Each structure stands twice: as structure tokens, then as C-alpha cells.
CSV table of C-alpha atoms in Angstrom, one decimal:
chain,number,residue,atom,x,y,z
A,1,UNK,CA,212.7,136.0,101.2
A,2,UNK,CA,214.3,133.8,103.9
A,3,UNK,CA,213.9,130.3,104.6
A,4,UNK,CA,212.5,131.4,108.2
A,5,UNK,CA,209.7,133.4,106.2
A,6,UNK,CA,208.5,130.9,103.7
A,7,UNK,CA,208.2,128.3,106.5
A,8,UNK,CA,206.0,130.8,108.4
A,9,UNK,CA,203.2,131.1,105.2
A,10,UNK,CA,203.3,127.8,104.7
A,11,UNK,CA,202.4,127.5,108.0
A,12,UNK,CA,199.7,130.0,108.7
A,13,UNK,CA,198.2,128.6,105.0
A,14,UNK,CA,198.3,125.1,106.6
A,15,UNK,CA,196.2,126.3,109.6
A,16,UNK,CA,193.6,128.4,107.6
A,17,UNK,CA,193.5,125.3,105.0
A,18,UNK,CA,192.9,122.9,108.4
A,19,UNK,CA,190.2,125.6,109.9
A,20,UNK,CA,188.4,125.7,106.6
A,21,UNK,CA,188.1,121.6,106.1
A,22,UNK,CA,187.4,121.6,110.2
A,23,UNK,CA,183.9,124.2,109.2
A,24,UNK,CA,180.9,121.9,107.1
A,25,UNK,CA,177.3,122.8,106.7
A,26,UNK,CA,174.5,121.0,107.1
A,27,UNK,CA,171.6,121.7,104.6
A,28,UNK,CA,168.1,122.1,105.6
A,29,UNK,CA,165.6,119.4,105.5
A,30,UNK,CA,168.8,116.9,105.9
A,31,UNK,CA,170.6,116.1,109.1
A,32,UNK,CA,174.7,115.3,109.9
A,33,UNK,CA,176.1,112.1,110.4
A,34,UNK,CA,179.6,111.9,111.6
A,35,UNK,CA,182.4,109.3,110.9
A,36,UNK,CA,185.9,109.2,112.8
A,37,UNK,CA,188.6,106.8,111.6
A,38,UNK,CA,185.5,105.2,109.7
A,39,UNK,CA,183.5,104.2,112.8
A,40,UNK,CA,180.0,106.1,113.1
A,41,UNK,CA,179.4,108.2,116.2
A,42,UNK,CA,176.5,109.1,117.9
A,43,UNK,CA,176.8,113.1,116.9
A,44,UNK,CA,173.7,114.0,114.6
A,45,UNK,CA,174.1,117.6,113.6
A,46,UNK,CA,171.2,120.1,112.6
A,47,UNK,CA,171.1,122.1,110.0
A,48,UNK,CA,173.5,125.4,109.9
A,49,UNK,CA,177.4,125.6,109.8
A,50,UNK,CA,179.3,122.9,112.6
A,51,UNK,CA,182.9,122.2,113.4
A,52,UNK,CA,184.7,118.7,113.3
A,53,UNK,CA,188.0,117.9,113.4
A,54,UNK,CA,190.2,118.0,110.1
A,55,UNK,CA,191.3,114.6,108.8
A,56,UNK,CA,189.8,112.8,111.2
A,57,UNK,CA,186.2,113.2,111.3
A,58,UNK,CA,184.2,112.8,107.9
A,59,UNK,CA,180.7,114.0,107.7
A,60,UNK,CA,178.0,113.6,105.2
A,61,UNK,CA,174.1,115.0,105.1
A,62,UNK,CA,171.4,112.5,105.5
A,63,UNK,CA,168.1,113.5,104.0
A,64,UNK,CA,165.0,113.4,106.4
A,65,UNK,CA,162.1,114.9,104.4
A,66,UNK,CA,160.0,113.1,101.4
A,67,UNK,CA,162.3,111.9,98.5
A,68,UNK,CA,161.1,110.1,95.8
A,69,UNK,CA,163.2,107.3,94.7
A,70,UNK,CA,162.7,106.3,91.2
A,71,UNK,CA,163.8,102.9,90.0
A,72,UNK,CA,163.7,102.6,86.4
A,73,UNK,CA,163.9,99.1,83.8
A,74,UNK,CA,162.3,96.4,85.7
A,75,UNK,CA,162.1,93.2,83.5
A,76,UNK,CA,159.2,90.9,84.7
A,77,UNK,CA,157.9,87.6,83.8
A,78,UNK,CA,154.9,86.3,83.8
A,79,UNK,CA,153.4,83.1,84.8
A,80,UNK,CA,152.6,82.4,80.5
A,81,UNK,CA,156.3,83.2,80.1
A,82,UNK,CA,155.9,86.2,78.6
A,83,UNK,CA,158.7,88.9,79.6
A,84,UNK,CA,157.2,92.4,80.0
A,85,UNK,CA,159.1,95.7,81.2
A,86,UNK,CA,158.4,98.5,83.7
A,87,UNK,CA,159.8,101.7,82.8
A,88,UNK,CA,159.9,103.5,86.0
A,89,UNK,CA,158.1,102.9,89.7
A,90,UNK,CA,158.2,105.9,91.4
A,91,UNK,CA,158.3,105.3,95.2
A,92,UNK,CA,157.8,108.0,98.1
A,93,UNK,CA,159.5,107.6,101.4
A,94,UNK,CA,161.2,109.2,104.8
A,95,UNK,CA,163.5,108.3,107.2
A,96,UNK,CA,162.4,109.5,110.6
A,97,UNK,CA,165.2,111.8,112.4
A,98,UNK,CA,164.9,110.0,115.6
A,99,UNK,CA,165.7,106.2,113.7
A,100,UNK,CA,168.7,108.2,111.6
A,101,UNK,CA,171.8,106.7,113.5
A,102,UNK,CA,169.8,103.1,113.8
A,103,UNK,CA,169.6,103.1,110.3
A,104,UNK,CA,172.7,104.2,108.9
A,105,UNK,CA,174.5,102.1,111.3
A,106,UNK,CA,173.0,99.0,110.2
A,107,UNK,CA,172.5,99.8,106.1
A,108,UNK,CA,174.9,103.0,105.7
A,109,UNK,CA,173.7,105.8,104.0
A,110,UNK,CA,172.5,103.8,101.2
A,111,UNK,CA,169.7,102.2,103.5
A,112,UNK,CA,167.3,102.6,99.9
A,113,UNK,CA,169.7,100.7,97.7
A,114,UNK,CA,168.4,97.6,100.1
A,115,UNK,CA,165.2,98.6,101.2
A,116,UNK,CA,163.6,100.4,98.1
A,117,UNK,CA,165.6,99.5,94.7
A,118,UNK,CA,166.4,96.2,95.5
A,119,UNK,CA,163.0,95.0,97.2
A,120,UNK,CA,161.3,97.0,94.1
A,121,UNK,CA,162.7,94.6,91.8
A,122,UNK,CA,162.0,91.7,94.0
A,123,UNK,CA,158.3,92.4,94.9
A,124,UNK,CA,157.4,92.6,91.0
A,125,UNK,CA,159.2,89.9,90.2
A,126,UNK,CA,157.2,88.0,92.5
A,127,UNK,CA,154.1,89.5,91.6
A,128,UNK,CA,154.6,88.6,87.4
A,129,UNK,CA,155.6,85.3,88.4
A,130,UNK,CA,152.1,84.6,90.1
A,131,UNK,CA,150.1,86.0,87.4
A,132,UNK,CA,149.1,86.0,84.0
A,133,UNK,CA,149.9,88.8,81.1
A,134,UNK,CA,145.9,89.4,80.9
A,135,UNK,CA,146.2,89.9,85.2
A,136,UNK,CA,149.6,92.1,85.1
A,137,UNK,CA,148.9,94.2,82.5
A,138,UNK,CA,144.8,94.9,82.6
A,139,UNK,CA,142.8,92.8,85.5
A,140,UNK,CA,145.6,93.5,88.5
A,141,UNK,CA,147.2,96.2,87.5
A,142,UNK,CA,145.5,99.0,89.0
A,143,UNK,CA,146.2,97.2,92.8
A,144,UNK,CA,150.4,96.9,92.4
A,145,UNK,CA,150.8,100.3,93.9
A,146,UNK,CA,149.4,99.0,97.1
A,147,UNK,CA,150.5,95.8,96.8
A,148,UNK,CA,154.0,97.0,96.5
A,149,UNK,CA,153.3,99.8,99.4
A,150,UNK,CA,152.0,97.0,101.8
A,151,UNK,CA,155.1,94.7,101.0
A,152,UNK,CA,157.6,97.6,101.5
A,153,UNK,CA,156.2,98.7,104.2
A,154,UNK,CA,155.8,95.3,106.6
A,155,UNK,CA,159.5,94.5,105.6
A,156,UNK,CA,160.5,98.0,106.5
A,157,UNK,CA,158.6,97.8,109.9
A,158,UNK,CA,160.6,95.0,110.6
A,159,UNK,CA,163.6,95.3,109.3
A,160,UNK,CA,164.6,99.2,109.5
A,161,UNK,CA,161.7,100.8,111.2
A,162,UNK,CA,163.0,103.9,109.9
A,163,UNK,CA,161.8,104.1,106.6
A,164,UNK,CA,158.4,105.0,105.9
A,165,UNK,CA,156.7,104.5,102.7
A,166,UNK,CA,154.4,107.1,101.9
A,167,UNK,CA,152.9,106.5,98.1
A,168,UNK,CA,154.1,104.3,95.0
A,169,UNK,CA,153.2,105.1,91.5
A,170,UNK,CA,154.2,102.5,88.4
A,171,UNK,CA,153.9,103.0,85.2
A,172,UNK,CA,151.9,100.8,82.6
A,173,UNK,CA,153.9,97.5,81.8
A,174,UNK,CA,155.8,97.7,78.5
A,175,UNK,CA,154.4,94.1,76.3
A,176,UNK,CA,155.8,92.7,73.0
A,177,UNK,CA,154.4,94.8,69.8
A,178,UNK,CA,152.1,91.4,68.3
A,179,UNK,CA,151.0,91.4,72.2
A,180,UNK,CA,150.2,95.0,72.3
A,181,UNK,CA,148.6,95.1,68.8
A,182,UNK,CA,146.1,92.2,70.0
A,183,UNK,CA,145.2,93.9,73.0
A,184,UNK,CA,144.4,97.4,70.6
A,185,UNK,CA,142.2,95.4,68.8
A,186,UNK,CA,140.8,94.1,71.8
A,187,UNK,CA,140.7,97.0,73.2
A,188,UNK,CA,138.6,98.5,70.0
A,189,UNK,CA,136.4,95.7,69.9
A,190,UNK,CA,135.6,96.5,73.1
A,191,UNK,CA,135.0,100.4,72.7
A,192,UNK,CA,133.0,99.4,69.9
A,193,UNK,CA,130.8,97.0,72.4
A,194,UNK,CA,131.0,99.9,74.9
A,195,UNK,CA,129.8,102.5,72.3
A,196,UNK,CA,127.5,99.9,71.3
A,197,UNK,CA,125.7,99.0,74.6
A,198,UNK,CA,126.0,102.8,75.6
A,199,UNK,CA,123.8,103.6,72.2
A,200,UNK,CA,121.1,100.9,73.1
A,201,UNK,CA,121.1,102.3,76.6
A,202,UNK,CA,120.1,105.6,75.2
A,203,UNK,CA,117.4,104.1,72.7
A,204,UNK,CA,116.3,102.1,75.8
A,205,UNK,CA,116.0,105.2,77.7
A,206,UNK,CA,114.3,107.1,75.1
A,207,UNK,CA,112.2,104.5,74.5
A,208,UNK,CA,111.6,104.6,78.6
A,209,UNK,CA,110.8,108.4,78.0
A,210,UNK,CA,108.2,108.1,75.3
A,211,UNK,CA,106.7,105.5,76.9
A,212,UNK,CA,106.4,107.3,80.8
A,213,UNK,CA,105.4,110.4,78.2
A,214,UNK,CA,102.9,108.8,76.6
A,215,UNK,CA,101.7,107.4,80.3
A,216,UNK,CA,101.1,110.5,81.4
A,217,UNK,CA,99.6,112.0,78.3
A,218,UNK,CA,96.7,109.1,78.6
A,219,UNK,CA,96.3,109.9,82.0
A,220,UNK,CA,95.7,113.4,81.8
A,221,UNK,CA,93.2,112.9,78.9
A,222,UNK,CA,91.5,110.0,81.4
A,223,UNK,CA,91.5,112.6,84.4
A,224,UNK,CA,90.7,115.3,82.0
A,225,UNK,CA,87.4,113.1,80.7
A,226,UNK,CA,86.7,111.8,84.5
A,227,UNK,CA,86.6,115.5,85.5
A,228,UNK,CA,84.6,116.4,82.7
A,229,UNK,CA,81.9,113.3,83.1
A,230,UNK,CA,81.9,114.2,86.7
A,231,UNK,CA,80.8,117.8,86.2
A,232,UNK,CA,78.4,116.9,83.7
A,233,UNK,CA,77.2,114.5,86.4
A,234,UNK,CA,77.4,117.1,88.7
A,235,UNK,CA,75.3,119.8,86.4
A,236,UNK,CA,72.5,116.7,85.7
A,237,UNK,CA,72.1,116.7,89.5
A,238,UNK,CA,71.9,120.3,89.8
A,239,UNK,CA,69.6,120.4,87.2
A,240,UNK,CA,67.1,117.1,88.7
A,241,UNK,CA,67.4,118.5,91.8
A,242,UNK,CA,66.6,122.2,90.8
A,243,UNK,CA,63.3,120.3,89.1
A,244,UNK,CA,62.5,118.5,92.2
A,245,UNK,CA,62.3,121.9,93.8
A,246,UNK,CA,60.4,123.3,90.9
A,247,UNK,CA,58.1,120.1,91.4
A,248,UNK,CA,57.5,120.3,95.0
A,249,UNK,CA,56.8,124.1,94.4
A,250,UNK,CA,54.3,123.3,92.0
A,251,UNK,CA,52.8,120.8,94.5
A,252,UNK,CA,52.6,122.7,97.4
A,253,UNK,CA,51.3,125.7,95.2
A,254,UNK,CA,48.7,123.3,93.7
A,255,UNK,CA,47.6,121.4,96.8
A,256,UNK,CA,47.1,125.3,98.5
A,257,UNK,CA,44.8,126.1,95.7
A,258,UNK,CA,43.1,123.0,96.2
A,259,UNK,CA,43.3,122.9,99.5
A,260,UNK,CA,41.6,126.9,99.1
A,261,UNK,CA,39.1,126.0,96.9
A,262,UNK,CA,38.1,122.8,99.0
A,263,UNK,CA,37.9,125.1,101.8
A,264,UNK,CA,36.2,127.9,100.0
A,265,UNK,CA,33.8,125.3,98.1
A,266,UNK,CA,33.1,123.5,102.1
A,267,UNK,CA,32.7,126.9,103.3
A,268,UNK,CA,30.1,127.8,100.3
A,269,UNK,CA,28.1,124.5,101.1
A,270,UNK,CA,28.0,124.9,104.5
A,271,UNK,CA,26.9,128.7,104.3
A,272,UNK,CA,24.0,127.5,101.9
A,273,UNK,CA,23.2,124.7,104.3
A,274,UNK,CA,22.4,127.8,106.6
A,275,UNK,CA,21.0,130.3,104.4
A,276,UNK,CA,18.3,128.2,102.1
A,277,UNK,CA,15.8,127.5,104.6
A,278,UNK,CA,12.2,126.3,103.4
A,279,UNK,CA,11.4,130.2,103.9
A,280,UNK,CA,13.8,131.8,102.4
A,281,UNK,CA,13.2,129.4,99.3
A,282,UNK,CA,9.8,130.0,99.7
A,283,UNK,CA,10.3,133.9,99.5
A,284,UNK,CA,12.6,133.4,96.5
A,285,UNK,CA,10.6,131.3,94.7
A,286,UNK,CA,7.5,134.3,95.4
A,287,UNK,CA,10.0,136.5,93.9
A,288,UNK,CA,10.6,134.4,91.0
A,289,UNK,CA,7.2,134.4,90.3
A,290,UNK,CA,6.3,137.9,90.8
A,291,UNK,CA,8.7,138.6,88.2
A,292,UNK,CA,7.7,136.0,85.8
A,293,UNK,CA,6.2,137.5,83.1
A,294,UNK,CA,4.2,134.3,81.6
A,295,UNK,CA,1.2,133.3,83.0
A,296,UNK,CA,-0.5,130.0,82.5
A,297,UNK,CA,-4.2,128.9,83.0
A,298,UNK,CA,-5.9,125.7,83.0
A,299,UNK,CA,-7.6,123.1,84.7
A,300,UNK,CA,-4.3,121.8,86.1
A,301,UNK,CA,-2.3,124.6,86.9
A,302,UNK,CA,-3.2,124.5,90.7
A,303,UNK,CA,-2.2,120.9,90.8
A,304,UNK,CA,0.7,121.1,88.8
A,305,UNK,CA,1.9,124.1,90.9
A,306,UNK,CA,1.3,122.2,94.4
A,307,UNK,CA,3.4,119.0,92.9
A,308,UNK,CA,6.0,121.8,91.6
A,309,UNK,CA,6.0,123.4,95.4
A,310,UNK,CA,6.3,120.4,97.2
A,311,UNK,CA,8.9,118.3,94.7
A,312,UNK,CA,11.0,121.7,95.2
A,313,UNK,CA,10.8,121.2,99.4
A,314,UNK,CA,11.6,117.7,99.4
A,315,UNK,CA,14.7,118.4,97.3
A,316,UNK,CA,16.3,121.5,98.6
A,317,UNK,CA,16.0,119.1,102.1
A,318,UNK,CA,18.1,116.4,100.9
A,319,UNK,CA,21.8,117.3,100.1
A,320,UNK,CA,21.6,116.1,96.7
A,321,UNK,CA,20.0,118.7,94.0
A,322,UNK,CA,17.2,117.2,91.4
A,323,UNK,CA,15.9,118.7,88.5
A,324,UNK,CA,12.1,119.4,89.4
A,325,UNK,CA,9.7,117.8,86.3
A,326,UNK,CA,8.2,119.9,83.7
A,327,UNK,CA,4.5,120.2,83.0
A,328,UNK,CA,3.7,121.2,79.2
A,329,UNK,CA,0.3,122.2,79.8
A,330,UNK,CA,-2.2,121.6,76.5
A,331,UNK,CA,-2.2,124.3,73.9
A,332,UNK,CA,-5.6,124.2,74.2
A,333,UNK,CA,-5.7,125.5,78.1
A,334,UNK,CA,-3.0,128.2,77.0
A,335,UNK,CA,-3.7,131.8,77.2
A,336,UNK,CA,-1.0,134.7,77.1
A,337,UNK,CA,-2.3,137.7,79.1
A,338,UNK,CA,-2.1,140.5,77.5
């Protein structure tokens, strides 16, 4: 091949090698940032295939969705002087696509080396050094998430208003082994205290239960008895006031037979007063005689008869009734008529 030929591959490889380093893509969920002769411009790309210029213009993909930056092996130091570790602190953040060129101007594309790895490490460290082991690893710990989130956050707003923290998680403090075996058995003595309290809570309760049971049962057997005294109260009145009826019945029953024989006795009397007139007597009395089958003689049977007749008059004239005197005449004057 001739020289003129070589020069003329070379050449067309050197243009498709330039074309191919002048094409980039930008991934999704990340934007481009631009560099030319190492200053940063102003182009921010979107996501898809873009051109720049070949061996001038550099280009690298900025993330702007969450990330979760993880920094791991935090030594910290407590106010007792006892050094502790953090494994790993989890931290999730954004940089907002409109604070992207702000951002990696002033902290380059390493903006979380400064604002999240290195004030990790700081805000703990100044967090152990204000408290206690007992605070770090037990009574505070469960508020260092926020505590960290509120610290990142105000620096962040102030300092590179582009980041925004969204959630921190940390994992449990790593102590000495004698530190860690005191707080097992602490921590047993306390389950035990927990199991124990929890137990007398229960025989409390039941206790409470038996009790409100046996409550209820006395009341029901009081109701039970008041109900029962108060129908038997109920069935004595019933039955007084069915013999009140009964009695005034009997009352009204006897004072109208009373009351009927007053009337039929009143009735009699004065039906008498107007029927035994001294004639009518008289004529009885005839009657009487005229059918009285004993006769008596004697000197004194006119007189005794004339007494007889007018003792009867005078009596049947007064209302009262007397029993008219009897005359035995002598055995002597004594005849029966044959």
C-alpha cells in the first residue's frame, strides 16, 4: 500500500475516533455537567445521548434523585472517656436540579465528601462529647437520627442550599465487651423486673376481676332477694286488700240483713200497733175461750175473770208486754165438766 493510502486510514480512523469521544450519554435520574480547559460552564445536559467537543470539553453525570450515602467507622467519645464505635449512619439526600451548577461550582462533584461524610463525623463527635455512655448508647440514642437530620440540614440551608436531607438511620453504638456484658446483665435484671411487674399486674388484675365478679354476684343475689321481698310484699297486700274487700262484703251483706230485719221487725210492730185493737183482742180472746176445753167454777171465777180482762187491756195498751197473773183456784171449788 502507498504511503498516500496509509496516511488517508489513519486519517478517516482519527475522525471517527474524534466523533466517537465528541458523542457521551447522560443517564437517567442524573444530569450533565460540562468542563472546558477545566473551567465549569453553564451547559447542564439531560438525559439521552449529547455532543461536545473532543479533547476539550470533559463531561461527567451528576446524580439528582435520592442516594443514600453511607459513612461507615465512626469512633466517638464520650464525656466518661469511654471510646465507642458506629458501624455505619446511613444518610438520605438530593441535590435539586435547579441548585446543580451552584453547587458543583463551589464544592465540585464531591459536594457530600464536605457536606455529608465529613459533617457526619463531626456532628457525632460533638454529640458523644456532651454526653454520657449511659445517654449515647440507651437514654439519647433513639433522638441522634434527628438530631443529626436537624444539624445537616441548617448547615446545608446555609451553606449549599442544594442538598436536601431526607432521612438518617445509625446503627446501635459498638461499647467495650466488660461495658457490654454489664449492660446484658442490666439489661436482664431489668427484663426480669419487667417480667416481674408485668406478673403482679396480671395477679392485680385478676384479683380486680374476682373482686368486680364477686361485686356483681352479691348484687344480683341482693336485687334477686329485694325483688323477691318486694313480691312477697306485694302478694301480702294483695291478699289484706282482697280481705278488706271480703270484709266490707261481709259488712255491707250483714248491715242489709240487719238493716232488713230492723225494717221487717219495725214493719211487724207497727202492723200490730194497727191490727190488735181492744176489739180484735177482745174477739180473740172470745175465741180462745170458746175453744178452751177446761172449765172452771167457783166463787171467784167471775172476779178472777174480770181482773184477768181488764190486766189484759191495760197491757196490750202500753208498748211493753206483761205476763197477766195466774189464779190457782182451790181444789175444793174445782169441777171438770164432763
Amino acid at each position: 500500500m502507498s504511503p498516500s493510502g496509509v496516511i488517508a486510514i489513519a486519517l478517516i480512523a482519527f475522525v471517527l475516533g474524534t466523533i466517537r469521544l465528541g458523542i457521551h450519554q447522560v443517564d437517567e435520574g442524573h444530569v450533565g455537567v460540562y468542563w472546558r480547559g477545566g473551567a465549569l460552564t453553564t451547559r447542564i445536559s439531560e438525559p439521552g445521548y449529547h455532543l461536545k467537543v473532543p479533547y476539550l470539553d470533559t463531561m461527567e453525570n451528576v446524580q439528582i434523585t435520592l442516594q443514600t450515602d453511607k459513612v461507615t467507622d465512626i469512633p466517638c467519645g464520650t464525656s466518661g472517656g469511654v471510646l465507642i464505635m458506629i458501624e455505619k449512619v446511613e444518610v438520605v439526600n438530593r441535590l435539586r436540579k435547579e441548585y446543580v451548577y451552584e453547587t458543583i461550582k463551589n464544592y465540585t462533584t464531591n459536594y457530600d465528601k464536605v457536606w455529608i461524610f465529613d459533617k457526619i463525623h463531626h456532628e457525632i463527635n460533638q454529640f458523644c462529647s456532651r454526653h454520657t455512655l449511659q445517654e449515647v448508647y440507651i437514654d439519647l440514642f433513639h433522638t441522634v437520627d434527628d438530631r443529626l437530620v436537624q444539624a445537616l440540614q441548617a448547615d446545608a440551608d446555609r451553606w449549599a442550599p442544594g442538598i436536601e436531607i431526607i432521612a438518617i438511620r445509625i446503627t446501635k453504638p459498638r461499647i467495650p465487651g466488660t461495658i457490654a456484658a454489664n449492660y446484658e446483665k442490666m439489661e436482664a435484671e431489668k427484663t426480669k423486673l419487667m417480667i416481674s411487674t408485668a406478673t403482679q399486674k396480671v395477679v392485680e388484675k385478676e384479683a380486680e376481676t374476682d373482686r368486680i365478679k364477686a361485686t356483681i354476684e352479691a348484687t344480683k343475689v341482693a336485687e334477686v332477694a329485694r325483688i323477691q321481698a318486694e313480691q312477697r310484699i306485694m302478694e301480702m297486700e294483695a291478699v289484706q286488700r282482697q280481705r278488706k274487700v271480703e270484709d266490707e262484703t261481709h259488712l255491707t251483706h250483714e248491715k242489709a240483713l240487719a238493716d232488713a230485719a230492723y225494717y221487717r221487725v219495725a214493719k211487724e210492730a207497727e202492723s200490730n200497733k194497727l191490727k190488735l185493737t181492744p176489739e180484735y183482742l177482745q174477739l180473740e180472746m172470745t175465741r180462745s175461750i170458746s175453744q178452751n176445753t177446761k172449765i172452771y167454777f167457783g166463787p171467784a171465777i167471775q172476779s178472777m175473770f174480770v181482773d184477768f180482762m181488764s190486766n189484759y187491756l191495760n197491757n196490750t195498751a202500753t208498748p211493753t208486754t206483761t205476763t197477766a197473773p195466774s189464779v190457782t183456784p182451790s181444789a175444793s171449788s174445782q169441777k171438770k165438766a164432763v
